[in-house]
Coordinates of C-alpha atoms in Angstrom, one line a residue:
X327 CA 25.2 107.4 37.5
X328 CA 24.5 111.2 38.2
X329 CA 26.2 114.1 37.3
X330 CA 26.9 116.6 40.0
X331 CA 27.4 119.2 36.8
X332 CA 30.6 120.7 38.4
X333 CA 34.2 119.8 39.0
X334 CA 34.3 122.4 41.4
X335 CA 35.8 122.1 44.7
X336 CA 33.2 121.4 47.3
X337 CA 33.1 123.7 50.4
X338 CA 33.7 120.2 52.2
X339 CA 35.7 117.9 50.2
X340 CA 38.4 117.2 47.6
X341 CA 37.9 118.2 43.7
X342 CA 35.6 115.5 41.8
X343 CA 35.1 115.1 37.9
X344 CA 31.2 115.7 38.8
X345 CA 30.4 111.9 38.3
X346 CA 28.9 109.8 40.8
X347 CA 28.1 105.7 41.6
X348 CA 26.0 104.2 43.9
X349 CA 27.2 107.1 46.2
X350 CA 31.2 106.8 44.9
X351 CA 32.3 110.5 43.7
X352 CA 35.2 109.9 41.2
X353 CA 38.0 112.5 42.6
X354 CA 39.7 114.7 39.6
X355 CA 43.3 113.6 40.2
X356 CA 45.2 113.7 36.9
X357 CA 48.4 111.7 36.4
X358 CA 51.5 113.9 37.0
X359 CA 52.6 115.6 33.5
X360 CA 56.1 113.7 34.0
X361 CA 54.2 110.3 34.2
X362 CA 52.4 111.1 30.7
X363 CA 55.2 112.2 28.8
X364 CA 57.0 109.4 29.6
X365 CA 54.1 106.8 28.4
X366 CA 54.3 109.2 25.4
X367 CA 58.0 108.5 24.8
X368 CA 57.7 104.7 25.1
X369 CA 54.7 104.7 22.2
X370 CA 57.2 106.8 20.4
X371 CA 60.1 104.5 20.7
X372 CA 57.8 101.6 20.2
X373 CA 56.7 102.9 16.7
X374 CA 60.6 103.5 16.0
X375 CA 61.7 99.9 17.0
X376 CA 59.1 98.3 15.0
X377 CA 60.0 100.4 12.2
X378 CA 64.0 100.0 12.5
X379 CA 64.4 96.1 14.0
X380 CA 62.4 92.7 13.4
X381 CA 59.4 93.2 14.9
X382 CA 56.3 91.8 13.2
X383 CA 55.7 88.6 12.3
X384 CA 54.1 87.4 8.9
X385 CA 52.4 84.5 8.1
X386 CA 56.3 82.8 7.0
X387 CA 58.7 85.2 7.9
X388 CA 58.9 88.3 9.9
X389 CA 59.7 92.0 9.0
X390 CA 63.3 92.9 8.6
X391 CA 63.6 96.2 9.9
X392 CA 65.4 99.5 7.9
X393 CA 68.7 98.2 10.2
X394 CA 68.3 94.6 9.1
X395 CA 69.3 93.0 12.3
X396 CA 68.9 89.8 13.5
X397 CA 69.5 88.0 16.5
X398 CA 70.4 85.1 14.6
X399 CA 72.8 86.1 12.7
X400 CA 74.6 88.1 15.0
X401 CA 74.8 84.3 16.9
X402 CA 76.1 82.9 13.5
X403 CA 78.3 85.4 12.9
X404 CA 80.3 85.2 16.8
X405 CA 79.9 81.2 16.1
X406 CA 81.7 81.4 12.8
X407 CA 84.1 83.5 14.5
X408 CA 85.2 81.1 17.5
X409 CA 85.6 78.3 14.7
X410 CA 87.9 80.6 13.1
X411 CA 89.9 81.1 16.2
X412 CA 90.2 77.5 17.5
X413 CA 91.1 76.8 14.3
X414 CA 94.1 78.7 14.9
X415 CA 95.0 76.6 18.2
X416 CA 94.6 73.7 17.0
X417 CA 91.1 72.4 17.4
X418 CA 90.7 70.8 14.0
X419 CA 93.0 68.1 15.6
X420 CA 91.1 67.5 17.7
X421 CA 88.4 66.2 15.7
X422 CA 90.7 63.8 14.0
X423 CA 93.6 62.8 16.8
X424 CA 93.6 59.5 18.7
X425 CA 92.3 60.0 22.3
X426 CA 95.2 58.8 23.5
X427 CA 97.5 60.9 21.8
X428 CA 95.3 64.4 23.0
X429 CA 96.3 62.9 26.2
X430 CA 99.7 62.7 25.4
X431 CA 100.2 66.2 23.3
X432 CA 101.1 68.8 25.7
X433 CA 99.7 71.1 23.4
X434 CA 96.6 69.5 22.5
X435 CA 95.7 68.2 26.0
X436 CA 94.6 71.8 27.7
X437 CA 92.7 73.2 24.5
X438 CA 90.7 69.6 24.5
X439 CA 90.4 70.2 29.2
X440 CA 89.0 73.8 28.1
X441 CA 86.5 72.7 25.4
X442 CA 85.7 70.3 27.4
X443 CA 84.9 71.4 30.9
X444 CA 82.9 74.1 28.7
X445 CA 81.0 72.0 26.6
X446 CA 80.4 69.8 30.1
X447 CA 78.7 73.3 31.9
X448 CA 76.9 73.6 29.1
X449 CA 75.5 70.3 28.2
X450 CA 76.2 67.9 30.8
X451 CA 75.9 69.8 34.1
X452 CA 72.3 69.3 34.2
X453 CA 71.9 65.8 35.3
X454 CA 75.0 65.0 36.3
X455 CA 75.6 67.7 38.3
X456 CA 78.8 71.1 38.2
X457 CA 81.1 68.6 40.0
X458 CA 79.9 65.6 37.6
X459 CA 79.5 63.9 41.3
X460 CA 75.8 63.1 39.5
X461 CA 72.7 62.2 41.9
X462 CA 70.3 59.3 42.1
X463 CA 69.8 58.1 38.2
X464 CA 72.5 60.1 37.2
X465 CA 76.1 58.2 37.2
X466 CA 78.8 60.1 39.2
X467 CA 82.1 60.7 36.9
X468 CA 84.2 61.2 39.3
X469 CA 84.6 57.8 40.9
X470 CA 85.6 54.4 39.2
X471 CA 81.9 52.7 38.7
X472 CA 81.0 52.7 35.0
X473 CA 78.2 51.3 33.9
X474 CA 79.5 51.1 30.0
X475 CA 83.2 51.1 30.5
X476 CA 85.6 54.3 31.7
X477 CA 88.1 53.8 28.9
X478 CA 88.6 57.0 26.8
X479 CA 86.7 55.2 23.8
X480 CA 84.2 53.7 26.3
X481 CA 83.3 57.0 27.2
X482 CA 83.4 58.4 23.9
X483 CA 81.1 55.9 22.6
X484 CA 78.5 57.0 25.1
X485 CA 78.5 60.5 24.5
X486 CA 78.1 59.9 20.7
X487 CA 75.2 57.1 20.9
X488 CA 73.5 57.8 24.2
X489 CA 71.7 55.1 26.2
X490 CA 67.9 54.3 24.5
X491 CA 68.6 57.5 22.7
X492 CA 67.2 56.5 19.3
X493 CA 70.5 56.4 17.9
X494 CA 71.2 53.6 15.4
X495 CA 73.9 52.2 17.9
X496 CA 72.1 53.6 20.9
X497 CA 73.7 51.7 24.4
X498 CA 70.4 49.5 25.2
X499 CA 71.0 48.7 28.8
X500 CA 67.2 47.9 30.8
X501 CA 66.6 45.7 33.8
X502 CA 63.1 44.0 33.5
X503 CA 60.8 44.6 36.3
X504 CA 60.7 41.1 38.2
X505 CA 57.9 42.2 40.6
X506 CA 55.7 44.0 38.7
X507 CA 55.8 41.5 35.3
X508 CA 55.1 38.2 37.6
X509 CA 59.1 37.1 37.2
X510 CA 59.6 37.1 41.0
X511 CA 56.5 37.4 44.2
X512 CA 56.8 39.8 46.4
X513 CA 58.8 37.6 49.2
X514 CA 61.7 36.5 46.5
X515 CA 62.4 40.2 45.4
X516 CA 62.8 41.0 49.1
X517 CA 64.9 37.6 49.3
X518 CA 67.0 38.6 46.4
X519 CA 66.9 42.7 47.6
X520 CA 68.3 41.3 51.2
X521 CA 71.2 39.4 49.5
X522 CA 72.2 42.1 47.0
X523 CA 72.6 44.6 50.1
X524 CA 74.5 41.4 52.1
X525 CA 77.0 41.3 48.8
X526 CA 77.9 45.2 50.6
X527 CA 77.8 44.4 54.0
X528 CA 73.7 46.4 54.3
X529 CA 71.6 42.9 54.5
X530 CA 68.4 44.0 56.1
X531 CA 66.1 41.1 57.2
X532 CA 68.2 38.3 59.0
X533 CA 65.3 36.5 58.6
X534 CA 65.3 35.9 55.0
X535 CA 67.6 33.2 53.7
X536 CA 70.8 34.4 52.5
X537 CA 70.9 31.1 50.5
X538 CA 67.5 31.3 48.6
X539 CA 68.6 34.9 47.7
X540 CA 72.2 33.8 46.3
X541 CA 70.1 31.3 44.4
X542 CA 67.5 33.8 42.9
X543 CA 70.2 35.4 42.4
X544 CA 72.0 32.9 40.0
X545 CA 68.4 32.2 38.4
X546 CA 67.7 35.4 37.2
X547 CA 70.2 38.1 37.5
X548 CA 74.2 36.6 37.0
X549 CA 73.3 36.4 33.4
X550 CA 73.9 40.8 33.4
X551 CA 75.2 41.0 36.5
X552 CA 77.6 38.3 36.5
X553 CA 77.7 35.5 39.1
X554 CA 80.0 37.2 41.3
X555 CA 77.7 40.6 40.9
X556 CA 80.5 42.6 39.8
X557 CA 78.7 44.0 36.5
X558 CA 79.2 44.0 32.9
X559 CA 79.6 46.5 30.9
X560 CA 79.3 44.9 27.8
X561 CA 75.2 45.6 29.2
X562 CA 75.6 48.3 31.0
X563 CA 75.0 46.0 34.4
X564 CA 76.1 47.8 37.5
X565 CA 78.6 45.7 40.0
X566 CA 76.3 44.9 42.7
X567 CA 79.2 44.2 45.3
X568 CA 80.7 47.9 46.0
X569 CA 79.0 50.7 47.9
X570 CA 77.8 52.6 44.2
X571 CA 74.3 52.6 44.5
X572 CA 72.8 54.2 41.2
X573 CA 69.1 54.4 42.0
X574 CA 70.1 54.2 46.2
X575 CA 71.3 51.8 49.1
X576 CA 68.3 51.8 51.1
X577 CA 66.4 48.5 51.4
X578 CA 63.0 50.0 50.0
X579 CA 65.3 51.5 47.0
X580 CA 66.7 48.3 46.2
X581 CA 63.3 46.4 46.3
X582 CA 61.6 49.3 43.9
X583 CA 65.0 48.6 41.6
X584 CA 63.7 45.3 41.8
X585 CA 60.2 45.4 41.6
X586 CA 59.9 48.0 38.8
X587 CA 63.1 47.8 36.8
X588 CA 65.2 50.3 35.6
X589 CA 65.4 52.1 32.2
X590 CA 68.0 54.6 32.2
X591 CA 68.3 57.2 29.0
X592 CA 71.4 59.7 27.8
X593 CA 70.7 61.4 24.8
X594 CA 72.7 61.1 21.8
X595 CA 75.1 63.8 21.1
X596 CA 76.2 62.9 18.0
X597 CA 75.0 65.8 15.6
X598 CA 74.6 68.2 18.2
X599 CA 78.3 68.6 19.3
X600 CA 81.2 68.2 16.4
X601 CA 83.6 65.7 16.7
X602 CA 86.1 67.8 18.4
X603 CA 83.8 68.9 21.0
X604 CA 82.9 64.9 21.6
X605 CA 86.8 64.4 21.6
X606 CA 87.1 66.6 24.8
X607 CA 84.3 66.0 26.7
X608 CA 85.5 62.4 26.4
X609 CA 89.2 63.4 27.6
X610 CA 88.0 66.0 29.9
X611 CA 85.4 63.5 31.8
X612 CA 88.0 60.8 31.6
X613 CA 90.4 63.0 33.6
X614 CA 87.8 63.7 36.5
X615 CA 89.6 60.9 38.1
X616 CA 86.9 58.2 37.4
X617 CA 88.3 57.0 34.0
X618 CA 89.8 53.7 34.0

């Protein structure tokens, strides 16, 4: 580095600081006086906020603040506050009321729609879509295809126990995978793809027997399915016979159904939503227009 000594403008160029590098003269261009006193005023306010809000954290806690704010309980406090007021309308009944009956009660019926289309944004939306029309491996609500029943206490019962959820009476429906365990070869899960599809009208290959795939059929998938492949949901088996294709219609779909079964999960909601809220989302999703 050299020092040019000066910050004197040069007859032939801008002001510099008077230090050079490899050649590189640094130009004397302080930051406008507006720019500074602003970074001033944030380190100021910064040294205010953690003095007067939460802002440090300690090796269990955090600091409190002269304020004593908190987040938290500011979320407690509006929380406690909405119990308070549904209260008031009604919602305790809800918790306790038959399903049928909310149905019934004029009263109780929109209070248990509004809970529940909010509770449905909030903790359903994501898989199975803002519509509830769903997508593949998530169940559409809104049509008549359920794979554990679309009675008000059906539904209920899944939103409290979940599918493989952990729950103690977690829904347990799983298809094995015939190709990939040895069950089936290769050819018979195309067989038995091919007649599946035919059960809709969508067989594939004429060339594979129609016959051999109604009897792998019968060998190894009536006993969930049923032998007229309309489902059961004491299982949660899908009816293989309408145009509801959980996982897709295609032919390679079908075959990877097939080949590398299916496990489908739902979370348990049980302790995360009270039992009103679990009440309305069953009433609300059983008024989509799907609920048997």
């Amino acid at each position: 580095m050299t020092d040019l000594k000066s910050s004197a403008p040069a007859a032939t160029g801008p002001e510099t600081t008077g230090h050079e590098w490899d050649g590189i003269a640094e130009y004397n261009n302080p930051l406008p006086r507006w720019w500074l006193y602003s970074l001033y005023a944030t380190i100021v306010w910064a040294f205010g906020y953690w003095i007067a809000f939460p802002a440090w954290p300690l090796v269990s806690d955090h600091t409190r603040g002269l304020l004593g704010y908190s987040s938290r309980a500011s979320v407690l406090a509006d929380v406690a506050a909405t119990k308070v007021a549904r209260a008031a309308l009604g919602q305790e009944k809800l918790a306790t009321a038959d399903l049928t009956a909310i149905e019934a009660d004029p009263t109780l019926l929109p209070l248990a729609l509004a809970t529940g289309k909010a509770a449905f944004g909030d903790n359903c939306a994501a898989c199975h879509g803002t519509a509830a029309t769903g997508r593949t491996g998530y169940p559409n609500l809104q049509d008549d295809d359920w794979l554990w029943g679309g009675s008000l206490d059906a539904i209920a019962q899944t939103i409290r126990v979940g599918i493989r959820s952990g729950h103690a009476d977690t829904r347990a429906g799983e298809m094995p995978a015939f190709g990939r365990d040895g069950i089936l070869k290769r050819d018979e899960v195309e067989t038995v793809a091919n007649y599946v599809l035919s059960l809709s009208g969508k067989a594939f290959a004429p060339s594979l027997s129609l016959e051999k795939g109604a009897a792998l059929f019968a060998q190894n998938c009536a006993a969930c399915h049923g032998e007229q492949a309309k489902g059961n949901p004491e299982m949660g088996a899908p009816s293989l016979a309408d145009a509801v294709w959980l996982y897709g219609s295609a032919p390679q779909e079908v075959v990877a159904t097939i080949q590398g079964g299916r496990k489908g999960v739902m979370p348990t909601w049980e302790g995360r939503l009270d039992a009103a809220t679990i009440n309305s989302l069953a009433v609300y999703v059983h008024g989509l227009g799907g609920g048997k």
